[in-house]
Every structure is written in C-alpha cells, then in structure tokens.
Amino acid sequence: MQEKQPTEELKRSLGFGSAISIVIGTIIGSGIFFKQGSVLDSAGNSTMAILAWVFGGVITLTGGLTVAEIGAQMPYTGGLYVYIENIYGRILGFLAGWMQIIVYGPAIIASVAGFMSILMANFFGLGTEWRIPLAIITVGLIGLMNLLENKVGAIFSIITTIGKLVPIAAIIIFGLFWGHQDAFGQTIREVQQTSGGFGVAVLATLFGYDGWILIANLGGEMKNPQKLLPKAIIFGITAVLIIYTLITVGILRFLPAQTIHRLGENTTDYLATKAFGQIGGKLLSAGIIISMMGTLNGKMLTFPRIVYAMAKREDIPFSKFLSYLSPKGKAPVTATIFIVVLAFVMMVFFDPDHLSDLCVFTVYCFYLLAFFGVFILRKRNKNVQRPFSTPLYPFVPIIAIAGGIFVLVSEIMNDPSGVILFIGIVIVGLPILYFVKKFYRKNQK
C-alpha cells in the first residue's frame, strides 16, 4: 500500500524542549495524585503497589517505543489516525480519527476539566454549583489561547510542566528524606482484604500514564520529526515513570498504608497539609490545578490537529470549514472550536470519572492495532532504512501488545455496558464515512 501523506501547511516550529514538555504535560494530570489509595488497595501491599506503578510505566514505555518506530516513518500531522490508515487502509484509519475527535479527545478534555473544577471550587471556597461553569470557562480560555500560533500553547505547556514539577518535587523530597515508614513490606493486613488484585492495580496506573501518544498529532509541526518524535516519546514516558515511582515511594515513606487506605483520593492533600501546614495544602492544590491546566493545554494543542488532518483529506463533513488555518499563526482555528464545543457538551451531560475510564478503553483498541502494525511495516518495507527502530525487537512490541490486551479485557469485565456504548459511538462513524464519500464530496465538486 502506498503511504498516504497529508498536505502539510502547519508551521514547523516545535523543538525538543516543547515536544518533551507536551508529552510530560499531557500525561501528568490528576491520576498520580488521586490513585494512590485505590492502587494500594487493589495491589494488597505496599511493595506490590510500587511494582504496579513501575509495571504500568513499563507497559506504557514499550507502547511508546513501538509507536515511535511507526511515527518516525510517518512524521505527519494526525498521529494515530495517519498510522492506522497507512497500515490498515481507509476504513480503520477513518475510525481511528473519528474515535479521537468525537469520543476520546472531547471526553478526556471534559473529564480532566471536571476533576480540575472540583479542586478549583474548593480552592476558592465556592459551592458545587460552580463546577460546570468553572470547567467551561477554563476550557474556553485554554481553547482561545490555542487559536494563536502553536508556539504560544507550547510555551504555556513548558511553564505548566515546570509548575507541576514543583509540588511533585516537594512530595518526593519530603517523603524520601523526612519520612519514617518503610515504603516496602507493609502487608495486606495493614490495609484490608483486597478484592481487586495486582491486575486491577496496574489497570489503574495505566489510566494515569495515558496521553503520551498525543505528541504524534504534532508531527507535522516539529522541526525534525524523524528524530524529535521518538526522543520526545521515549524520554517523556521514562521521566514520568521515574516521577510516578518516586512519588509513590515518597508517600509510602511518609504515611502508613492504613492511613493511605483511609484517605484514598485525599492522600496527597493530607500529606502536604501534614508536612507543610495549611499553606502547604493550599500550595499543593494550586500545583495540582496548574498540572491539570497543563494537561488540558496539551490535549487542546493536539486533538484539533486530528480534525485538521481529517478535514484536509476531506474525510469529514464541512472539511473546507474545519481545515481553516489562521493566516499568520497557522493555527487550526475552527478545528479547535469544534473540539471545545464537543467538550462543553460532555461536561454538561456526563460524569468525568466514567468518561475517563471508557476513553482509555476506546483508544487502546486502536493502540493495539498500532502495536501489531510495527510487524506489518517491517514486513512491507524490508529494504527501507528506518529513522528509528524499536530496541529489543520483537520482545518490546510483544509486551506492548500483551499490555493492550490486558487493558481491553479488564475494562470489558469491569464495565461491559459502557464498553458497548462507546464501541457503538465509534461504529456510527461508518455511515458518516459513507455519506462523505457518496454525497458530500460529490456536492462539493
């Protein structure tokens, strides 16, 4: 199959610093701050909880190493959408893009904004009725910022990434050097009789690691994507793996397992208040809010690029309108507005926690196709020199595939009705594709 390339008009201005900050910024959101209790409860003891975060990071890193080989060969705007189409053909490629612009992208933005608005309401002493308005205002403002040149969003990503590392560093340093607990070896008797198991604990961490592939959507805006894209993915995921592990060890060093179990989602907030007083608790809340703003910005910077890429190929209705770029900054203006409006709708009608779980399942269906795709590309392009090759091939892709299957099976068992709903929304894309092919393009000519 001849590789299909989009027409690139976006400005290639993103360097390594911007790229790696986007990777880290889109991954580190709320998961690491709110999942400590649930991971510990499911794992059964502190040692296995730490291993769950490490194992989740390793699975994510193997996925990143695998996709990096594909991305280096297809460094175009659109990311997963472009990869799946070039490997498997038009129908699956379209569904990969449709899934991201209709389900995954707006829902993840709505979910993160929903969680963040709860923290913001608490921080400013506002009632629960402010949750949705705060979420809408924040997403709207970040969306407006991304209507400017891509450098603006990238600079904001760098600032928020640095900002989120400050409270993270405080937790790690204080826990490791001033904690008096043994991070390892606290048994299940100190927590509770677990009903989840190690597999459920790993699944919870994978939700915290998701978002790394979004940098691939900016392939057409990197200065040297063949080299920068693999580096940004690998170094970004590795940095997050180390950060997550150190945070977990730091928290377990400072707080007994029984206390973490009792506090659940409030563990890190309690730790900060206990360690630094009321001011420390406020500072941590501010740090988490900054962290989630950075995550929102990274997603707002990347998802409209998928809309733009699909519109440039006339794969969706109103393609001419949705592929519009601002004359000076070359930002996908209408595509950004489209994603923001869909996110607004989901904020109003859906619960953020449920949205986040189902979104990860949906995107992992296509992650799995990409992981298998590296074998197909190697067979198809035997004599073509690759800009980047997955190390320890084929073991690394096999681990990535096993991890992907684990996520899908776990979510199907945990929430079959939600899985059916989201798969149905993805499949609805097929008649949309038929409409575009048979009627819309014909009327456009």
Short mmCIF file of C-alpha atoms in Angstrom, two decimals:
data_model
loop_
_atom_site.label_atom_id
_atom_site.label_comp_id
_atom_site.label_asym_id
_atom_site.label_seq_id
_atom_site.Cartn_x
_atom_site.Cartn_y
_atom_site.Cartn_z
CA MET A 1 0.00 0.00 0.00
CA GLN A 2 1.34 3.38 -0.97
CA GLU A 3 1.78 5.61 2.03
CA LYS A 4 -0.78 8.39 2.12
CA GLN A 5 0.60 11.75 3.15
CA PRO A 6 -1.47 14.75 4.20
CA THR A 7 -0.87 18.14 2.72
CA GLU A 8 1.22 19.91 5.38
CA GLU A 9 0.61 23.64 5.80
CA LEU A 10 1.21 23.90 9.54
CA LYS A 11 4.26 25.75 10.81
CA ARG A 12 7.24 23.52 11.77
CA SER A 13 8.36 25.41 14.86
CA LEU A 14 8.32 22.90 17.74
CA GLY A 15 11.71 21.86 19.15
CA PHE A 16 12.73 19.13 21.57
CA GLY A 17 12.01 21.19 24.71
CA SER A 18 8.47 21.94 23.58
CA ALA A 19 7.87 18.34 22.45
CA ILE A 20 9.02 16.66 25.67
CA SER A 21 7.12 19.18 27.82
CA ILE A 22 3.96 18.37 25.85
CA VAL A 23 4.50 14.62 26.45
CA ILE A 24 5.06 15.08 30.19
CA GLY A 25 2.36 17.72 30.46
CA THR A 26 -0.34 15.61 28.78
CA ILE A 27 0.47 12.53 30.90
CA ILE A 28 0.83 14.03 34.39
CA GLY A 29 -2.62 15.25 35.30
CA SER A 30 -4.71 14.02 38.21
CA GLY A 31 -4.06 10.25 38.16
CA ILE A 32 -0.88 10.16 40.23
CA PHE A 33 -2.42 12.44 42.86
CA PHE A 34 -5.74 10.63 43.27
CA LYS A 35 -5.00 6.94 42.53
CA GLN A 36 -2.60 6.12 45.40
CA GLY A 37 -5.28 4.67 47.68
CA SER A 38 -7.05 2.60 45.03
CA VAL A 39 -3.79 1.18 43.64
CA LEU A 40 -2.64 0.20 47.14
CA ASP A 41 -5.98 -1.39 48.00
CA SER A 42 -6.03 -3.43 44.79
CA ALA A 43 -2.35 -4.45 44.98
CA GLY A 44 -2.74 -5.65 48.57
CA ASN A 45 0.56 -4.40 49.97
CA SER A 46 2.94 -1.50 49.54
CA THR A 47 5.59 -3.45 47.63
CA MET A 48 3.11 -4.62 45.01
CA ALA A 49 1.62 -1.11 44.79
CA ILE A 50 5.03 0.32 43.90
CA LEU A 51 5.55 -2.50 41.41
CA ALA A 52 2.14 -1.75 39.87
CA TRP A 53 3.22 1.82 39.07
CA VAL A 54 6.51 0.53 37.66
CA PHE A 55 4.80 -2.21 35.64
CA GLY A 56 2.23 0.25 34.25
CA GLY A 57 5.08 2.54 33.24
CA VAL A 58 6.98 -0.29 31.56
CA ILE A 59 3.89 -1.30 29.55
CA THR A 60 3.44 2.34 28.52
CA LEU A 61 7.13 2.67 27.61
CA THR A 62 7.02 -0.46 25.43
CA GLY A 63 3.99 1.02 23.67
CA GLY A 64 5.86 4.30 23.20
CA LEU A 65 8.96 2.57 21.83
CA THR A 66 6.79 0.61 19.39
CA VAL A 67 4.79 3.60 18.15
CA ALA A 68 7.98 5.71 17.92
CA GLU A 69 9.22 3.43 15.11
CA ILE A 70 5.97 3.98 13.21
CA GLY A 71 5.88 7.71 13.92
CA ALA A 72 9.43 8.25 12.69
CA GLN A 73 8.38 6.76 9.34
CA MET A 74 5.17 8.85 9.15
CA PRO A 75 6.02 12.23 10.73
CA TYR A 76 2.81 13.94 9.69
CA THR A 77 0.02 15.81 11.46
CA GLY A 78 -2.68 13.37 12.60
CA GLY A 79 -0.71 10.81 14.61
CA LEU A 80 -2.60 7.58 15.27
CA TYR A 81 -5.15 8.40 12.57
CA VAL A 82 -2.39 8.57 9.93
CA TYR A 83 -0.60 5.46 11.22
CA ILE A 84 -3.70 3.24 11.19
CA GLU A 85 -4.79 4.40 7.75
CA ASN A 86 -1.38 3.82 6.16
CA ILE A 87 -1.06 0.38 7.74
CA TYR A 88 -4.62 -0.99 7.55
CA GLY A 89 -6.45 1.13 5.00
CA ARG A 90 -9.07 3.83 4.80
CA ILE A 91 -11.89 2.39 6.92
CA LEU A 92 -9.88 1.59 10.06
CA GLY A 93 -7.89 4.78 9.61
CA PHE A 94 -11.05 6.83 9.46
CA LEU A 95 -12.45 5.11 12.57
CA ALA A 96 -9.19 5.84 14.43
CA GLY A 97 -9.56 9.53 13.63
CA TRP A 98 -13.31 9.56 14.24
CA MET A 99 -12.80 7.90 17.63
CA GLN A 100 -10.34 10.59 18.68
CA ILE A 101 -12.30 13.66 17.55
CA ILE A 102 -15.79 12.52 18.62
CA VAL A 103 -15.14 10.31 21.67
CA TYR A 104 -11.63 10.26 23.09
CA GLY A 105 -10.48 13.85 22.69
CA PRO A 106 -13.54 15.82 23.86
CA ALA A 107 -14.30 13.28 26.61
CA ILE A 108 -10.77 13.35 28.05
CA ILE A 109 -10.78 17.16 27.99
CA ALA A 110 -14.20 17.18 29.70
CA SER A 111 -13.04 14.63 32.26
CA VAL A 112 -9.85 16.48 33.23
CA ALA A 113 -11.72 19.81 33.33
CA GLY A 114 -14.41 18.24 35.53
CA PHE A 115 -11.89 16.99 38.08
CA MET A 116 -9.99 20.27 37.99
CA SER A 117 -13.13 22.33 38.56
CA ILE A 118 -13.81 20.44 41.80
CA LEU A 119 -10.36 21.42 43.07
CA MET A 120 -10.84 25.00 41.88
CA ALA A 121 -14.19 25.30 43.63
CA ASN A 122 -12.65 24.01 46.87
CA PHE A 123 -9.61 26.25 46.48
CA PHE A 124 -11.71 29.41 46.11
CA GLY A 125 -14.38 28.30 48.60
CA LEU A 126 -17.16 28.08 46.01
CA GLY A 127 -20.17 25.74 46.01
CA THR A 128 -20.64 22.65 43.84
CA GLU A 129 -22.92 24.61 41.50
CA TRP A 130 -19.77 26.33 40.20
CA ARG A 131 -18.17 23.08 38.99
CA ILE A 132 -19.50 23.07 35.42
CA PRO A 133 -19.18 26.87 34.88
CA LEU A 134 -15.55 26.77 36.08
CA ALA A 135 -14.80 23.83 33.77
CA ILE A 136 -16.39 25.59 30.80
CA ILE A 137 -14.58 28.87 31.49
CA THR A 138 -11.20 27.16 31.86
CA VAL A 139 -11.53 25.05 28.71
CA GLY A 140 -12.79 28.08 26.81
CA LEU A 141 -9.82 30.22 27.84
CA ILE A 142 -7.29 27.50 27.03
CA GLY A 143 -9.04 26.95 23.71
CA LEU A 144 -8.78 30.67 22.91
CA MET A 145 -5.06 30.58 23.71
CA ASN A 146 -4.60 27.74 21.24
CA LEU A 147 -6.18 29.81 18.46
CA LEU A 148 -2.91 31.70 18.44
CA GLU A 149 0.39 30.46 16.97
CA ASN A 150 1.37 26.97 18.19
CA LYS A 151 4.39 28.45 19.98
CA VAL A 152 2.01 30.09 22.49
CA GLY A 153 0.47 26.78 23.52
CA ALA A 154 3.90 25.15 23.58
CA ILE A 155 5.30 27.89 25.85
CA PHE A 156 2.31 27.52 28.18
CA SER A 157 2.98 23.76 28.21
CA ILE A 158 6.59 24.35 29.27
CA ILE A 159 5.52 26.77 32.04
CA THR A 160 2.83 24.45 33.44
CA THR A 161 5.16 21.44 33.22
CA ILE A 162 7.74 23.30 35.32
CA GLY A 163 4.96 24.45 37.65
CA LYS A 164 3.63 20.94 38.20
CA LEU A 165 7.11 19.58 38.95
CA VAL A 166 7.49 21.92 41.96
CA PRO A 167 4.83 20.24 44.19
CA ILE A 168 5.89 16.85 42.83
CA ALA A 169 9.49 17.52 43.87
CA ALA A 170 8.31 18.69 47.31
CA ILE A 171 6.37 15.45 47.88
CA ILE A 172 9.25 13.27 46.70
CA ILE A 173 11.98 15.06 48.69
CA PHE A 174 9.97 15.37 51.90
CA GLY A 175 8.74 11.78 51.76
CA LEU A 176 12.12 10.23 50.98
CA PHE A 177 14.21 12.25 53.45
CA TRP A 178 11.76 13.06 56.25
CA GLY A 179 9.51 10.00 56.12
CA HIS A 180 9.90 7.34 58.80
CA GLN A 181 7.82 4.50 57.34
CA ASP A 182 9.20 1.52 55.45
CA ALA A 183 7.87 2.00 51.91
CA PHE A 184 8.26 -1.70 51.20
CA GLY A 185 6.80 -4.65 53.05
CA GLN A 186 3.63 -3.18 54.56
CA THR A 187 1.32 -6.17 54.28
CA ILE A 188 -2.30 -6.53 53.31
CA ARG A 189 -3.28 -6.88 56.97
CA GLU A 190 -2.41 -3.21 57.41
CA VAL A 191 -4.79 -2.25 54.62
CA GLN A 192 -7.75 -4.55 54.03
CA GLN A 193 -8.70 -7.76 52.33
CA THR A 194 -8.36 -6.79 48.72
CA SER A 195 -10.85 -7.78 46.03
CA GLY A 196 -9.02 -6.26 43.10
CA GLY A 197 -5.62 -7.85 42.76
CA PHE A 198 -2.41 -6.78 41.07
CA GLY A 199 -4.00 -6.67 37.61
CA VAL A 200 -6.62 -4.11 38.66
CA ALA A 201 -3.88 -2.05 40.34
CA VAL A 202 -1.88 -1.97 37.09
CA LEU A 203 -5.00 -1.02 35.15
CA ALA A 204 -5.49 1.98 37.46
CA THR A 205 -1.92 3.14 36.83
CA LEU A 206 -2.33 2.84 33.06
CA PHE A 207 -5.10 5.43 33.24
CA GLY A 208 -2.55 7.71 34.90
CA TYR A 209 0.03 7.10 32.15
CA ASP A 210 -2.28 7.68 29.18
CA GLY A 211 -1.81 10.68 26.88
CA TRP A 212 1.75 10.03 25.66
CA ILE A 213 0.74 9.39 22.04
CA LEU A 214 -0.81 12.84 21.61
CA ILE A 215 2.56 14.34 20.70
CA ALA A 216 2.35 12.30 17.47
CA ASN A 217 -0.51 14.54 16.38
CA LEU A 218 2.02 17.38 16.11
CA GLY A 219 4.43 15.51 13.81
CA GLY A 220 3.79 17.99 11.03
CA GLU A 221 4.80 20.91 13.27
CA MET A 222 8.15 19.60 14.54
CA LYS A 223 11.41 20.91 13.16
CA ASN A 224 12.93 17.44 12.66
CA PRO A 225 10.15 14.94 13.45
CA GLN A 226 12.06 11.79 12.40
CA LYS A 227 14.49 12.39 15.27
CA LEU A 228 12.47 14.52 17.69
CA LEU A 229 9.31 12.39 17.83
CA PRO A 230 10.97 9.16 19.09
CA LYS A 231 13.14 11.12 21.54
CA ALA A 232 10.20 13.06 22.95
CA ILE A 233 8.10 9.92 23.42
CA ILE A 234 10.87 7.84 24.99
CA PHE A 235 12.37 10.48 27.28
CA GLY A 236 8.94 11.82 28.23
CA ILE A 237 7.49 8.44 29.25
CA THR A 238 10.70 7.46 31.04
CA ALA A 239 10.66 10.71 33.02
CA VAL A 240 7.02 10.17 34.04
CA LEU A 241 7.74 6.55 35.05
CA ILE A 242 10.53 7.71 37.36
CA ILE A 243 8.42 10.57 38.76
CA TYR A 244 5.42 8.32 39.46
CA THR A 245 7.55 5.69 41.17
CA LEU A 246 9.34 8.25 43.35
CA ILE A 247 6.05 9.93 44.34
CA THR A 248 4.61 6.56 45.36
CA VAL A 249 7.69 5.64 47.39
CA GLY A 250 7.76 9.11 48.97
CA ILE A 251 4.11 8.91 50.03
CA LEU A 252 4.57 5.39 51.43
CA ARG A 253 7.66 6.57 53.33
CA PHE A 254 5.71 9.38 54.99
CA LEU A 255 2.27 7.80 55.56
CA PRO A 256 1.39 4.31 56.85
CA ALA A 257 -0.50 2.10 54.42
CA GLN A 258 -3.54 2.10 56.70
CA THR A 259 -3.70 5.91 56.54
CA ILE A 260 -3.39 5.91 52.74
CA HIS A 261 -6.21 3.37 52.55
CA ARG A 262 -8.41 5.53 54.80
CA LEU A 263 -7.69 8.78 52.94
CA GLY A 264 -7.99 7.41 49.40
CA GLU A 265 -8.16 10.31 46.91
CA ASN A 266 -7.21 12.83 49.61
CA THR A 267 -3.83 11.21 50.37
CA THR A 268 -1.54 13.77 48.73
CA ASP A 269 -3.56 16.72 50.03
CA TYR A 270 -3.34 15.32 53.56
CA LEU A 271 0.40 14.69 53.15
CA ALA A 272 1.03 18.29 52.10
CA THR A 273 -1.02 19.73 54.96
CA LYS A 274 0.63 17.36 57.45
CA ALA A 275 4.12 18.20 56.17
CA PHE A 276 3.81 21.91 55.38
CA GLY A 277 0.70 23.09 57.24
CA GLN A 278 -2.41 24.75 55.82
CA ILE A 279 -0.34 26.87 53.47
CA GLY A 280 1.32 23.72 52.12
CA GLY A 281 -2.08 22.16 51.44
CA LYS A 282 -3.17 25.23 49.50
CA LEU A 283 0.09 25.26 47.54
CA LEU A 284 -0.35 21.59 46.63
CA SER A 285 -3.91 22.24 45.45
CA ALA A 286 -2.60 25.12 43.34
CA GLY A 287 0.13 22.86 41.95
CA ILE A 288 -2.38 20.16 41.00
CA ILE A 289 -4.62 22.76 39.33
CA ILE A 290 -1.61 24.01 37.34
CA SER A 291 -0.76 20.41 36.50
CA MET A 292 -4.24 19.77 35.14
CA MET A 293 -4.23 23.05 33.19
CA GLY A 294 -1.04 21.88 31.51
CA THR A 295 -2.70 18.56 30.71
CA LEU A 296 -5.71 20.36 29.23
CA ASN A 297 -3.44 22.59 27.17
CA GLY A 298 -1.53 19.62 25.78
CA LYS A 299 -4.75 17.92 24.74
CA MET A 300 -6.17 21.16 23.34
CA LEU A 301 -2.99 21.62 21.34
CA THR A 302 -3.06 18.12 19.85
CA PHE A 303 -6.66 16.97 19.21
CA PRO A 304 -7.62 19.79 16.80
CA ARG A 305 -4.67 18.66 14.65
CA ILE A 306 -6.50 15.36 14.07
CA VAL A 307 -9.63 17.26 13.00
CA TYR A 308 -7.45 19.37 10.70
CA ALA A 309 -5.73 16.31 9.20
CA MET A 310 -9.05 14.59 8.51
CA ALA A 311 -10.53 17.77 7.06
CA LYS A 312 -7.53 18.28 4.76
CA ARG A 313 -8.24 14.83 3.32
CA GLU A 314 -11.96 15.61 3.08
CA ASP A 315 -12.80 12.67 5.34
CA ILE A 316 -15.44 14.53 7.37
CA PRO A 317 -18.35 16.87 6.57
CA PHE A 318 -17.59 20.60 6.40
CA SER A 319 -13.96 19.81 5.60
CA LYS A 320 -13.27 23.17 3.99
CA PHE A 321 -14.50 24.94 7.13
CA LEU A 322 -12.70 22.64 9.60
CA SER A 323 -9.36 22.78 7.74
CA TYR A 324 -9.12 26.57 8.03
CA LEU A 325 -5.81 27.88 9.40
CA SER A 326 -5.21 31.35 10.78
CA PRO A 327 -3.23 33.37 8.20
CA LYS A 328 -0.34 34.37 10.49
CA GLY A 329 0.00 31.71 13.19
CA LYS A 330 -1.20 28.78 11.03
CA ALA A 331 -3.36 27.51 13.93
CA PRO A 332 -6.36 25.23 13.16
CA VAL A 333 -8.94 27.72 14.41
CA THR A 334 -12.26 26.09 13.51
CA ALA A 335 -10.98 22.61 14.42
CA THR A 336 -10.11 23.91 17.90
CA ILE A 337 -13.55 25.47 18.29
CA PHE A 338 -15.12 22.18 17.20
CA ILE A 339 -13.28 20.21 19.92
CA VAL A 340 -14.07 22.84 22.56
CA VAL A 341 -17.81 22.77 21.77
CA LEU A 342 -17.93 18.95 21.97
CA ALA A 343 -16.07 19.08 25.29
CA PHE A 344 -18.64 21.60 26.59
CA VAL A 345 -21.45 19.18 25.74
CA MET A 346 -19.77 16.28 27.52
CA MET A 347 -19.06 18.40 30.62
CA VAL A 348 -22.77 19.11 30.97
CA PHE A 349 -24.14 15.62 30.33
CA PHE A 350 -21.50 13.10 31.50
CA ASP A 351 -19.67 12.15 34.70
CA PRO A 352 -15.89 12.83 34.41
CA ASP A 353 -14.75 9.66 36.20
CA HIS A 354 -16.78 7.33 33.98
CA LEU A 355 -15.71 9.22 30.86
CA SER A 356 -12.00 8.81 31.62
CA ASP A 357 -12.24 5.03 32.10
CA LEU A 358 -14.18 4.41 28.89
CA CYS A 359 -11.96 6.74 26.85
CA VAL A 360 -8.86 4.75 27.74
CA PHE A 361 -10.57 1.52 26.65
CA THR A 362 -11.62 3.08 23.33
CA VAL A 363 -8.19 4.44 22.46
CA TYR A 364 -6.46 1.19 23.47
CA CYS A 365 -8.45 -0.64 20.78
CA PHE A 366 -6.50 1.41 18.24
CA TYR A 367 -3.25 1.39 20.24
CA LEU A 368 -3.35 -2.38 19.87
CA LEU A 369 -3.72 -2.09 16.08
CA ALA A 370 -0.71 0.24 16.03
CA PHE A 371 1.37 -2.19 18.11
CA PHE A 372 0.61 -5.01 15.63
CA GLY A 373 1.31 -2.54 12.83
CA VAL A 374 5.05 -2.41 13.52
CA PHE A 375 5.32 -6.07 12.42
CA ILE A 376 3.33 -5.31 9.25
CA LEU A 377 5.53 -2.33 8.37
CA ARG A 378 8.75 -4.29 8.87
CA LYS A 379 7.48 -6.97 6.51
CA ARG A 380 6.17 -4.45 3.99
CA ASN A 381 9.30 -2.25 4.00
CA LYS A 382 12.05 -4.86 4.22
CA ASN A 383 14.66 -2.88 2.31
CA VAL A 384 13.75 0.59 3.58
CA GLN A 385 16.04 2.21 6.14
CA ARG A 386 14.15 3.26 9.27
CA PRO A 387 14.87 6.61 11.01
CA PHE A 388 14.24 4.84 14.34
CA SER A 389 13.98 1.14 15.22
CA THR A 390 12.27 -0.26 18.30
CA PRO A 391 15.01 -1.70 20.55
CA LEU A 392 14.87 -5.38 21.56
CA TYR A 393 12.50 -6.14 18.70
CA PRO A 394 10.26 -8.23 18.73
CA PHE A 395 10.09 -8.51 22.54
CA VAL A 396 9.18 -4.86 23.19
CA PRO A 397 6.19 -4.83 20.75
CA ILE A 398 5.02 -8.19 22.15
CA ILE A 399 4.97 -6.74 25.68
CA ALA A 400 3.07 -3.70 24.37
CA ILE A 401 0.51 -5.98 22.71
CA ALA A 402 0.09 -8.05 25.89
CA GLY A 403 -0.45 -4.84 27.88
CA GLY A 404 -3.05 -3.62 25.38
CA ILE A 405 -4.97 -6.90 25.54
CA PHE A 406 -4.86 -6.70 29.33
CA VAL A 407 -6.46 -3.24 29.31
CA LEU A 408 -9.25 -4.27 26.93
CA VAL A 409 -10.14 -7.48 28.78
CA SER A 410 -10.07 -5.74 32.17
CA GLU A 411 -12.41 -2.94 31.06
CA ILE A 412 -14.81 -5.34 29.31
CA MET A 413 -15.09 -7.33 32.54
CA ASN A 414 -15.47 -4.21 34.72
CA ASP A 415 -17.95 -2.21 32.60
CA PRO A 416 -19.48 -4.16 29.68
CA SER A 417 -22.42 -1.77 29.17
CA GLY A 418 -20.13 1.29 28.94
CA VAL A 419 -17.85 -0.55 26.53
CA ILE A 420 -20.80 -1.37 24.25
CA LEU A 421 -21.90 2.29 24.31
CA PHE A 422 -18.51 3.66 23.30
CA ILE A 423 -17.92 0.99 20.64
CA GLY A 424 -21.34 1.91 19.23
CA ILE A 425 -20.36 5.60 19.03
CA VAL A 426 -17.20 4.63 17.13
CA ILE A 427 -19.08 2.38 14.70
CA VAL A 428 -21.50 5.24 13.93
CA GLY A 429 -18.52 6.71 12.07
CA LEU A 430 -19.02 4.20 9.25
CA PRO A 431 -22.24 5.74 7.87
CA ILE A 432 -20.59 9.17 8.25
CA LEU A 433 -17.75 7.94 6.03
CA TYR A 434 -20.28 6.56 3.52
CA PHE A 435 -22.14 9.89 3.48
CA VAL A 436 -18.95 11.86 2.88
CA LYS A 437 -17.80 9.54 0.12
CA LYS A 438 -21.11 9.22 -1.71
CA PHE A 439 -22.83 12.56 -1.22
CA TYR A 440 -20.79 15.29 0.47
CA ARG A 441 -17.73 15.17 -1.83
CA LYS A 442 -19.98 14.97 -4.88
CA ASN A 443 -21.89 18.09 -3.82
CA GLN A 444 -18.63 19.90 -3.07
CA LYS A 445 -17.36 19.47 -6.64
#
